[in-house]
PDB file of C-alpha atoms in Angstrom:
ATOM      1  CA  ARG C 259     -87.695-176.916 167.578  1.00 88.00           C
ATOM      2  CA  PHE C 260     -91.366-177.592 166.710  1.00 89.00           C
ATOM      3  CA  TYR C 261     -92.340-179.055 163.626  1.00 89.00           C
ATOM      4  CA  PHE C 262     -96.130-179.024 162.184  1.00 89.00           C
ATOM      5  CA  GLY C 263     -97.223-180.380 158.969  1.00 88.00           C
ATOM      6  CA  GLY C 264     -99.674-179.015 156.738  1.00 86.00           C
ATOM      7  CA  ILE C 265    -101.000-179.426 153.194  1.00 86.00           C
ATOM      8  CA  ASN C 266     -97.988-177.850 151.465  1.00 84.00           C
ATOM      9  CA  GLY C 267     -95.430-179.461 153.813  1.00 88.00           C
ATOM     10  CA  PHE C 268     -94.384-178.470 157.384  1.00 88.00           C
ATOM     11  CA  ASN C 269     -93.372-175.373 159.205  1.00 86.00           C
ATOM     12  CA  SER C 270     -90.726-175.312 161.914  1.00 86.00           C
ATOM     13  CA  PHE C 271     -89.762-172.657 164.904  1.00 80.00           C
ATOM     14  CA  PHE C 272     -88.041-172.362 168.177  1.00 81.00           C
ATOM     15  CA  PRO C 273     -90.624-171.349 170.712  1.00 78.00           C
ATOM     16  CA  ASN C 274     -87.802-169.147 172.660  1.00 75.00           C
ATOM     17  CA  ALA C 275     -87.139-167.320 169.468  1.00 69.00           C
ATOM     18  CA  LEU C 276     -90.816-165.949 169.655  1.00 65.00           C
ATOM     19  CA  LEU C 277     -90.372-164.771 173.328  1.00 63.00           C
ATOM     20  CA  GLU C 278     -86.945-163.091 172.743  1.00 58.00           C
ATOM     21  CA  ARG C 279     -88.503-160.706 169.643  1.00 65.00           C
ATOM     22  CA  ASN C 280     -89.284-157.141 170.419  1.00 77.00           C
ATOM     23  CA  ASN C 281     -92.016-155.181 168.973  1.00 78.00           C
ATOM     24  CA  THR C 282     -90.380-152.632 167.223  1.00 80.00           C
ATOM     25  CA  ILE C 283     -93.399-151.256 165.182  1.00 84.00           C
ATOM     26  CA  VAL C 284     -94.121-147.565 166.214  1.00 87.00           C
ATOM     27  CA  PRO C 285     -97.855-147.702 166.962  1.00 90.00           C
ATOM     28  CA  ASN C 286    -100.470-145.249 165.573  1.00 91.00           C
ATOM     29  CA  VAL C 287    -102.502-143.487 168.106  1.00 91.00           C
ATOM     30  CA  GLU C 288    -106.051-141.932 167.651  1.00 89.00           C
ATOM     31  CA  ILE C 289    -108.404-139.808 169.617  1.00 89.00           C
ATOM     32  CA  THR C 290    -111.858-141.748 169.491  1.00 87.00           C
ATOM     33  CA  GLN C 291    -114.423-139.701 170.978  1.00 85.00           C
ATOM     34  CA  ILE C 292    -114.811-136.339 172.782  1.00 85.00           C
ATOM     35  CA  LYS C 293    -117.786-136.564 175.015  1.00 83.00           C
ATOM     36  CA  LEU C 294    -119.442-133.442 176.903  1.00 82.00           C
ATOM     37  CA  LEU C 295    -120.271-133.736 180.507  1.00 79.00           C
ATOM     38  CA  GLY C 296    -123.685-133.733 181.714  1.00 67.00           C
ATOM     39  CA  ASN C 297    -125.314-136.283 178.988  1.00 51.00           C
ATOM     40  CA  ILE C 298    -124.876-133.627 176.072  1.00 53.00           C
ATOM     41  CA  GLU C 299    -122.727-134.894 173.322  1.00 52.00           C
ATOM     42  CA  LEU C 300    -121.720-132.730 170.292  1.00 54.00           C
ATOM     43  CA  ASP C 301    -124.024-132.854 167.187  1.00 55.00           C
ATOM     44  CA  ILE C 302    -123.826-135.850 165.140  1.00 52.00           C
ATOM     45  CA  GLU C 303    -122.057-133.632 162.125  1.00 53.00           C
ATOM     46  CA  GLN C 304    -119.125-132.518 164.521  1.00 56.00           C
ATOM     47  CA  ARG C 305    -118.706-136.054 165.900  1.00 55.00           C
ATOM     48  CA  LEU C 306    -118.418-137.600 162.510  1.00 50.00           C
ATOM     49  CA  GLN C 307    -116.027-135.057 161.217  1.00 50.00           C
ATOM     50  CA  CYS C 308    -113.715-135.402 164.355  1.00 51.00           C
ATOM     51  CA  LEU C 309    -113.853-139.375 163.900  1.00 52.00           C
ATOM     52  CA  LEU C 310    -113.602-139.424 160.138  1.00 44.00           C
ATOM     53  CA  LYS C 311    -110.430-137.147 159.997  1.00 54.00           C
ATOM     54  CA  ARG C 312    -112.304-134.227 158.015  1.00 54.00           C
ATOM     55  CA  THR C 313    -111.612-131.928 160.681  1.00 61.00           C
ATOM     56  CA  ASP C 314    -109.043-131.588 163.616  1.00 78.00           C
ATOM     57  CA  GLU C 315    -111.204-128.948 165.554  1.00 82.00           C
ATOM     58  CA  VAL C 316    -113.986-129.220 167.739  1.00 86.00           C
ATOM     59  CA  VAL C 317    -116.125-126.019 168.820  1.00 86.00           C
ATOM     60  CA  ILE C 318    -117.870-126.172 172.332  1.00 86.00           C
ATOM     61  CA  PRO C 319    -120.039-123.573 173.942  1.00 86.00           C
ATOM     62  CA  TYR C 320    -119.011-122.010 177.050  1.00 85.00           C
ATOM     63  CA  ASN C 321    -121.404-123.625 179.159  1.00 85.00           C
ATOM     64  CA  GLN C 322    -120.335-127.209 178.180  1.00 82.00           C
ATOM     65  CA  SER C 323    -116.556-126.845 178.740  1.00 85.00           C
ATOM     66  CA  SER C 324    -116.386-130.067 180.955  1.00 88.00           C
ATOM     67  CA  PHE C 325    -115.732-132.985 178.832  1.00 88.00           C
ATOM     68  CA  SER C 326    -113.923-136.248 178.311  1.00 89.00           C
ATOM     69  CA  LEU C 327    -111.380-137.428 175.515  1.00 90.00           C
ATOM     70  CA  SER C 328    -110.788-141.087 174.619  1.00 90.00           C
ATOM     71  CA  TYR C 329    -107.990-142.427 172.645  1.00 92.00           C
ATOM     72  CA  VAL C 330    -106.286-145.740 171.754  1.00 92.00           C
ATOM     73  CA  SER C 331    -102.931-147.024 170.423  1.00 91.00           C
ATOM     74  CA  LEU C 332    -103.306-148.958 167.392  1.00 89.00           C
ATOM     75  CA  SER C 333    -100.961-151.650 168.539  1.00 86.00           C
ATOM     76  CA  TYR C 334    -103.002-154.949 169.595  1.00 83.00           C
ATOM     77  CA  ILE C 335     -99.967-157.248 170.656  1.00 82.00           C
ATOM     78  CA  SER C 336    -100.521-157.271 174.464  1.00 82.00           C
ATOM     79  CA  ALA C 337    -102.605-154.249 174.541  1.00 85.00           C
ATOM     80  CA  LYS C 338    -102.701-153.910 178.346  1.00 89.00           C
ATOM     81  CA  LYS C 339     -99.018-153.110 178.144  1.00 89.00           C
ATOM     82  CA  ASN C 340     -99.577-150.213 175.947  1.00 92.00           C
ATOM     83  CA  GLN C 341     -98.667-146.547 177.499  1.00 93.00           C
ATOM     84  CA  TYR C 342    -100.215-143.413 177.017  1.00 95.00           C
ATOM     85  CA  ALA C 343     -99.026-139.674 177.635  1.00 95.00           C
ATOM     86  CA  TYR C 344    -101.505-136.441 176.930  1.00 96.00           C
ATOM     87  CA  ARG C 345    -101.158-132.767 177.734  1.00 95.00           C
ATOM     88  CA  LEU C 346    -103.624-130.019 176.707  1.00 95.00           C
ATOM     89  CA  LEU C 347    -101.662-127.062 175.687  1.00 93.00           C
ATOM     90  CA  GLY C 348    -103.016-123.923 177.710  1.00 89.00           C
ATOM     91  CA  VAL C 349    -103.597-126.172 180.820  1.00 90.00           C
ATOM     92  CA  ASP C 350    -101.076-128.751 181.165  1.00 90.00           C
ATOM     93  CA  ASN C 351     -97.488-127.674 181.659  1.00 87.00           C
ATOM     94  CA  SER C 352     -95.730-130.929 180.560  1.00 94.00           C
ATOM     95  CA  TRP C 353     -96.891-134.454 179.406  1.00 95.00           C
ATOM     96  CA  ILE C 354     -98.844-136.536 181.705  1.00 95.00           C
ATOM     97  CA  TYR C 355     -98.062-139.869 181.585  1.00 95.00           C
ATOM     98  CA  ALA C 356    -101.284-142.162 182.178  1.00 92.00           C
ATOM     99  CA  ASN C 357     -99.799-145.755 182.011  1.00 91.00           C
ATOM    100  CA  ASN C 358    -102.824-147.589 180.281  1.00 91.00           C
ATOM    101  CA  THR C 359    -105.549-145.178 180.872  1.00 92.00           C
ATOM    102  CA  GLN C 360    -107.456-144.390 177.525  1.00 93.00           C
ATOM    103  CA  GLU C 361    -109.406-141.573 178.843  1.00 93.00           C
ATOM    104  CA  VAL C 362    -109.032-138.051 180.342  1.00 94.00           C
ATOM    105  CA  THR C 363    -111.439-135.527 181.645  1.00 93.00           C
ATOM    106  CA  TYR C 364    -111.212-131.656 181.687  1.00 93.00           C
ATOM    107  CA  LEU C 365    -113.450-129.732 183.762  1.00 91.00           C
ATOM    108  CA  ASN C 366    -114.978-126.158 183.385  1.00 89.00           C
ATOM    109  CA  LEU C 367    -112.253-124.773 181.219  1.00 91.00           C
ATOM    110  CA  SER C 368    -112.100-121.123 180.363  1.00 92.00           C
ATOM    111  CA  PRO C 369    -113.136-119.773 176.776  1.00 92.00           C
ATOM    112  CA  GLY C 370    -110.233-119.939 174.533  1.00 92.00           C
ATOM    113  CA  GLU C 371    -108.275-122.110 172.087  1.00 93.00           C
ATOM    114  CA  TYR C 372    -106.829-125.465 173.256  1.00 95.00           C
ATOM    115  CA  VAL C 373    -104.812-128.287 171.436  1.00 94.00           C
ATOM    116  CA  PHE C 374    -104.928-131.738 173.020  1.00 94.00           C
ATOM    117  CA  GLN C 375    -101.934-134.043 172.424  1.00 94.00           C
ATOM    118  CA  VAL C 376    -101.491-137.626 172.896  1.00 94.00           C
ATOM    119  CA  LYS C 377     -98.734-139.942 172.389  1.00 95.00           C
ATOM    120  CA  ALA C 378     -98.705-143.926 172.814  1.00 94.00           C
ATOM    121  CA  SER C 379     -96.433-146.588 172.868  1.00 92.00           C
ATOM    122  CA  ASN C 380     -96.584-150.629 172.050  1.00 90.00           C
ATOM    123  CA  ASN C 381     -96.457-153.302 174.399  1.00 87.00           C
ATOM    124  CA  ASP C 382     -92.417-152.990 174.327  1.00 86.00           C
ATOM    125  CA  GLY C 383     -92.267-149.316 175.096  1.00 86.00           C
ATOM    126  CA  VAL C 384     -91.817-148.103 171.528  1.00 89.00           C
ATOM    127  CA  TRP C 385     -93.302-144.505 171.484  1.00 92.00           C
ATOM    128  CA  ASN C 386     -94.910-142.897 168.956  1.00 91.00           C
ATOM    129  CA  ASP C 387     -93.725-139.148 169.710  1.00 89.00           C
ATOM    130  CA  ILE C 388     -96.064-137.637 166.883  1.00 91.00           C
ATOM    131  CA  GLY C 389     -99.160-138.853 168.192  1.00 90.00           C
ATOM    132  CA  ALA C 390    -102.498-137.310 167.387  1.00 91.00           C
ATOM    133  CA  HIS C 391    -104.156-133.999 168.247  1.00 91.00           C
ATOM    134  CA  LEU C 392    -107.442-132.090 168.474  1.00 91.00           C
ATOM    135  CA  ASN C 393    -107.725-128.356 168.403  1.00 92.00           C
ATOM    136  CA  ILE C 394    -110.657-127.473 170.935  1.00 92.00           C
ATOM    137  CA  LYS C 395    -112.432-123.904 170.885  1.00 92.00           C
ATOM    138  CA  ILE C 396    -114.502-123.264 173.785  1.00 91.00           C
ATOM    139  CA  LEU C 397    -116.802-120.195 172.738  1.00 90.00           C
ATOM    140  CA  PRO C 398    -117.201-117.449 175.201  1.00 89.00           C
ATOM    141  CA  PRO C 399    -120.417-116.261 176.727  1.00 87.00           C
ATOM    142  CA  PHE C 400    -122.272-113.707 174.515  1.00 82.00           C
ATOM    143  CA  TRP C 401    -121.648-111.003 177.053  1.00 83.00           C
ATOM    144  CA  LEU C 402    -117.675-111.543 176.568  1.00 74.00           C
ATOM    145  CA  THR C 403    -117.823-111.590 172.637  1.00 80.00           C
ATOM    146  CA  ILE C 404    -116.012-108.984 170.758  1.00 84.00           C
ATOM    147  CA  TYR C 405    -119.742-107.645 169.636  1.00 88.00           C
ATOM    148  CA  ALA C 406    -120.619-107.164 173.290  1.00 83.00           C
ATOM    149  CA  LYS C 407    -117.267-105.426 173.969  1.00 86.00           C
ATOM    150  CA  ILE C 408    -117.609-103.116 171.093  1.00 92.00           C
ATOM    151  CA  PHE C 409    -121.332-102.431 172.467  1.00 91.00           C
ATOM    152  CA  TYR C 410    -120.104-101.931 175.956  1.00 90.00           C
ATOM    153  CA  CYS C 411    -117.382 -99.115 174.626  1.00 94.00           C
ATOM    154  CA  LEU C 412    -120.430 -97.681 172.623  1.00 93.00           C
ATOM    155  CA  LEU C 413    -122.324 -97.592 175.556  1.00 93.00           C
ATOM    156  CA  PHE C 414    -119.392 -96.123 177.804  1.00 94.00           C
ATOM    157  CA  LEU C 415    -118.804 -93.371 175.355  1.00 94.00           C
ATOM    158  CA  LEU C 416    -122.681 -92.620 175.221  1.00 94.00           C
ATOM    159  CA  LEU C 417    -122.583 -92.158 178.865  1.00 94.00           C
ATOM    160  CA  LEU C 418    -119.321 -89.919 178.620  1.00 94.00           C
ATOM    161  CA  PHE C 419    -121.140 -87.480 176.225  1.00 92.00           C
ATOM    162  CA  LEU C 420    -124.413 -87.475 178.170  1.00 92.00           C
ATOM    163  CA  ILE C 421    -122.212 -86.421 181.186  1.00 92.00           C
ATOM    164  CA  TRP C 422    -120.428 -84.217 179.280  1.00 92.00           C
ATOM    165  CA  LYS C 423    -123.713 -82.655 177.784  1.00 91.00           C
ATOM    166  CA  VAL C 424    -125.249 -82.320 181.350  1.00 91.00           C
ATOM    167  CA  TYR C 425    -122.286 -80.748 182.848  1.00 91.00           C
ATOM    168  CA  TYR C 426    -122.123 -78.343 179.604  1.00 91.00           C
ATOM    169  CA  GLU C 427    -125.738 -77.372 179.774  1.00 89.00           C
ATOM    170  CA  LYS C 428    -125.490 -76.853 183.544  1.00 89.00           C
ATOM    171  CA  GLN C 429    -122.398 -74.592 183.245  1.00 88.00           C
ATOM    172  CA  GLU C 430    -124.093 -72.847 180.186  1.00 88.00           C
ATOM    173  CA  ARG C 431    -127.155 -72.056 182.356  1.00 87.00           C
ATOM    174  CA  LYS C 432    -124.857 -70.897 185.144  1.00 87.00           C
ATOM    175  CA  HIS C 433    -122.888 -68.450 182.925  1.00 86.00           C
ATOM    176  CA  LYS C 434    -126.502 -67.335 181.416  1.00 86.00           C
ATOM    177  CA  LYS C 435    -127.846 -66.326 184.950  1.00 85.00           C
ATOM    178  CA  ILE C 436    -124.683 -64.507 185.838  1.00 85.00           C
ATOM    179  CA  LEU C 437    -124.848 -62.513 182.722  1.00 82.00           C
ATOM    180  CA  GLU C 438    -128.368 -61.824 183.293  1.00 81.00           C
ATOM    181  CA  ASP C 439    -127.903 -60.441 187.181  1.00 75.00           C
TER     182      ASP C 439
END
């Protein structure tokens, strides 16, 4: 037993008792950063909203669909022993256990909506199964938007109408010529 004296008396403890204690605190986990590859980052308002939890969605243009996500376990006791698992719903079929790696990169994702989920453990393997999540929406290029598809349909209908009109007028002229003869 160690004894330490101080202003208000003394403290004592058994050093072995410190080694035998398990960390049973479930750690919080946070997504700390999203960085678009190609040195283009989200505008400052989107980054602040994401970091300050005012929103849990990030909207990314189609031509910047490669990005990195950083995350951290808020357990500071032997932080190098913290473990992480992540998945991107719509891409990953199951959890990917990343040991102590605190960043993941996704390249050239298709337009659509995704949900990034991450969970973490503390140094003694106690997992936070709720974790953190971030909704990611990758916008389609303008030629694949709903407005473009409506325009394509209208253009197709116009083309059908013109073909029908040319065919009908040709038949009409042929019929008129037969009548004249």
